[in-house]
Tab-separated table of C-alpha atoms in Angstrom:
chain	number	residue	atom	x	y	z
A	1	MET	CA	126.379	80.851	100.241
A	2	ARG	CA	127.685	84.132	101.649
A	3	ILE	CA	125.507	87.256	101.633
A	4	GLY	CA	126.637	90.818	102.266
A	5	VAL	CA	124.105	92.835	104.251
A	6	VAL	CA	124.156	96.626	104.296
A	7	SER	CA	121.793	99.427	105.247
A	8	ASP	CA	121.715	103.159	105.737
A	9	THR	CA	124.511	104.090	103.345
A	10	HIS	CA	123.135	107.657	103.178
A	11	MET	CA	125.580	108.444	100.392
A	12	SER	CA	125.043	111.364	98.049
A	13	LYS	CA	126.436	111.909	94.564
A	14	ASN	CA	129.372	113.752	96.158
A	15	GLU	CA	130.478	110.606	97.988
A	16	LYS	CA	131.642	108.297	95.229
A	17	SER	CA	133.356	105.495	97.126
A	18	LEU	CA	132.305	102.769	99.497
A	19	PRO	CA	134.405	101.976	102.591
A	20	GLN	CA	137.413	99.761	101.837
A	21	GLU	CA	136.412	97.168	104.469
A	22	LEU	CA	133.018	96.753	102.824
A	23	ILE	CA	134.512	96.509	99.331
A	24	ALA	CA	137.013	93.850	100.422
A	25	GLU	CA	134.336	91.666	102.054
A	26	PHE	CA	131.619	92.171	99.437
A	27	ARG	CA	133.971	91.095	96.647
A	28	LYS	CA	133.762	87.625	98.268
A	29	VAL	CA	129.953	87.369	98.576
A	30	ASP	CA	127.421	85.658	96.311
A	31	GLN	CA	124.694	88.271	96.878
A	32	ILE	CA	124.337	91.730	98.432
A	33	LEU	CA	121.154	92.778	100.232
A	34	HIS	CA	120.625	96.515	100.864
A	35	LEU	CA	118.019	97.414	103.484
A	36	GLY	CA	117.198	100.953	102.474
A	37	ASP	CA	118.309	104.542	102.839
A	38	TRP	CA	120.494	104.295	99.760
A	39	VAL	CA	119.693	108.022	99.224
A	40	ASP	CA	121.114	107.841	95.690
A	41	LEU	CA	120.649	105.065	93.121
A	42	GLU	CA	124.346	105.361	92.206
A	43	ILE	CA	125.026	103.252	95.305
A	44	TYR	CA	123.367	100.332	93.512
A	45	ASP	CA	125.912	100.656	90.698
A	46	LEU	CA	128.845	100.737	93.126
A	47	LEU	CA	127.597	97.608	94.904
A	48	ALA	CA	126.707	95.813	91.650
A	49	GLU	CA	130.375	96.009	90.628
A	50	LEU	CA	131.069	93.666	93.570
A	51	ALA	CA	128.180	91.137	93.435
A	52	PRO	CA	124.498	90.860	92.441
A	53	VAL	CA	122.347	93.281	94.464
A	54	GLU	CA	118.784	93.109	95.789
A	55	GLY	CA	117.252	95.702	98.068
A	56	ILE	CA	114.357	97.633	99.457
A	57	ALA	CA	113.749	101.352	99.958
A	58	GLY	CA	113.986	103.240	103.235
A	59	ASN	CA	112.399	106.398	104.571
A	60	ASN	CA	115.124	108.622	103.041
A	61	ASP	CA	114.809	107.172	99.546
A	62	GLY	CA	113.026	108.912	96.701
A	63	ALA	CA	110.357	107.728	94.276
A	64	GLU	CA	112.862	106.210	91.833
A	65	ILE	CA	114.343	103.889	94.489
A	66	ILE	CA	110.906	102.997	95.891
A	67	ALA	CA	109.624	102.148	92.391
A	68	ARG	CA	112.655	100.004	91.621
A	69	PHE	CA	112.875	98.007	94.854
A	70	GLY	CA	109.658	98.405	96.848
A	71	GLU	CA	109.600	98.850	100.608
A	72	ARG	CA	109.260	95.261	101.791
A	73	LYS	CA	110.006	91.848	100.328
A	74	ILE	CA	110.859	88.248	101.015
A	75	VAL	CA	113.715	86.555	99.162
A	76	THR	CA	114.702	82.906	99.357
A	77	LEU	CA	118.432	82.244	99.264
A	78	GLY	CA	119.987	78.860	99.928
A	79	GLY	CA	116.612	77.553	101.069
A	80	VAL	CA	116.260	80.299	103.719
A	81	ARG	CA	113.327	82.741	103.625
A	82	ILE	CA	114.605	86.232	104.349
A	83	GLY	CA	112.303	89.152	105.075
A	84	MET	CA	113.680	92.568	104.144
A	85	ILE	CA	112.315	95.824	105.575
A	86	HIS	CA	113.915	99.162	106.420
A	87	GLY	CA	112.392	99.245	109.911
A	88	HIS	CA	110.714	102.634	110.212
A	89	ALA	CA	107.250	101.172	109.564
A	90	PRO	CA	104.878	99.714	110.460
A	91	TYR	CA	105.233	101.404	113.824
A	92	SER	CA	105.020	98.913	116.701
A	93	GLY	CA	106.034	101.089	119.642
A	94	LYS	CA	108.662	98.415	120.401
A	95	GLY	CA	111.694	99.764	118.587
A	96	THR	CA	113.051	99.080	115.150
A	97	ASP	CA	113.290	95.326	115.736
A	98	GLY	CA	109.663	95.359	116.911
A	99	ASN	CA	108.689	97.188	113.720
A	100	ALA	CA	110.549	94.587	111.648
A	101	LEU	CA	108.810	91.706	113.430
A	102	LEU	CA	105.422	93.358	112.935
A	103	ALA	CA	106.090	93.772	109.205
A	104	PHE	CA	106.348	89.982	108.820
A	105	ALA	CA	103.914	88.898	111.553
A	106	ASP	CA	101.736	86.990	109.057
A	107	GLU	CA	104.607	85.519	107.026
A	108	GLN	CA	106.809	82.463	107.383
A	109	VAL	CA	110.385	83.752	107.456
A	110	ASP	CA	113.605	82.394	108.915
A	111	VAL	CA	115.425	85.727	109.023
A	112	ILE	CA	114.350	89.365	109.167
A	113	LEU	CA	116.888	91.923	107.970
A	114	PHE	CA	116.316	95.591	108.752
A	115	GLY	CA	118.127	98.876	109.251
A	116	HIS	CA	116.878	102.381	110.064
A	117	SER	CA	118.318	102.748	113.586
A	118	HIS	CA	121.978	102.518	112.488
A	119	GLN	CA	122.444	100.272	115.537
A	120	PRO	CA	123.869	96.802	114.908
A	121	LEU	CA	121.664	94.057	116.323
A	122	LEU	CA	121.760	90.272	116.191
A	123	HIS	CA	119.430	88.033	118.159
A	124	LYS	CA	116.713	85.432	117.798
A	125	GLN	CA	113.095	85.977	118.739
A	126	ASN	CA	110.397	83.355	118.350
A	127	GLY	CA	112.824	81.268	116.282
A	128	ILE	CA	113.462	84.116	113.807
A	129	LEU	CA	116.939	85.566	113.382
A	130	LEU	CA	116.735	89.380	113.590
A	131	PHE	CA	119.689	91.196	112.071
A	132	ASN	CA	120.461	94.891	111.681
A	133	PRO	CA	123.865	95.444	110.061
A	134	GLY	CA	124.245	99.023	111.355
A	135	SER	CA	125.647	101.560	108.895
A	136	PRO	CA	128.902	101.455	106.931
A	137	THR	CA	129.014	105.241	106.487
A	138	ASP	CA	126.837	106.922	109.171
A	139	LYS	CA	127.490	105.394	112.599
A	140	ARG	CA	125.629	108.114	114.534
A	141	ARG	CA	125.894	107.179	118.240
A	142	GLU	CA	127.806	103.956	117.610
A	143	LYS	CA	131.560	103.724	118.233
A	144	LEU	CA	132.224	101.917	114.956
A	145	TYR	CA	130.881	101.680	111.411
A	146	SER	CA	129.457	98.290	110.433
A	147	PHE	CA	127.842	96.002	107.901
A	148	GLY	CA	126.906	92.339	108.032
A	149	LEU	CA	127.575	88.930	106.575
A	150	LEU	CA	125.171	85.991	106.441
A	151	ASP	CA	126.397	82.477	105.760
A	152	ILE	CA	123.872	79.886	104.600
A	153	GLU	CA	124.827	76.244	104.528
A	154	GLU	CA	122.370	73.360	104.100
A	155	GLY	CA	119.438	75.589	105.050
A	156	ARG	CA	121.109	76.884	108.221
A	157	VAL	CA	121.988	80.539	108.563
A	158	SER	CA	124.525	82.359	110.712
A	159	ALA	CA	125.180	86.086	110.861
A	160	ARG	CA	127.968	88.347	112.019
A	161	HIS	CA	128.874	92.005	111.989
A	162	VAL	CA	132.027	93.509	110.545
A	163	PHE	CA	133.109	96.573	112.547
A	164	TYR	CA	135.698	99.186	111.583
A	165	GLU	CA	136.826	102.699	112.564
A	166	SER	CA	137.047	104.687	109.315
A	167	LYS	CA	134.493	104.945	106.522
A	168	ARG	CA	137.246	105.503	103.935
């Protein structure tokens, strides 16, 4: 099973297209997980043309997105329990990855996916894979735009980033 992971699209109604690199990769995935800061629900429709979409809301999302997706959830895909959180809360004082860990401190998860910082991150802590895909459209201080891919096979998960220069 291949999963497309994206966060922090920050796209308004004026921006009607996703980056070509993301479209090309997400056409090949079984599921898309969005980790918040959609900003506009139209982004769901654009992604849903590529594959089934699940998500959570971020700190820049309005009431409609929060009501539809919630702000935290656990999904099980391919036998892997995946925690999804944007990463701005609960505040841990230990960065966005610390916030994400705190959000699932009392849960059994194999992977925690989060966004918020726009900084790609991939590492394991306490046996949990922590993965921030970065942003495909708002790289901020990063040199490149990015999103992520998870591969799940026989209950094992691997993750990687896809980096690119232009958001067009």
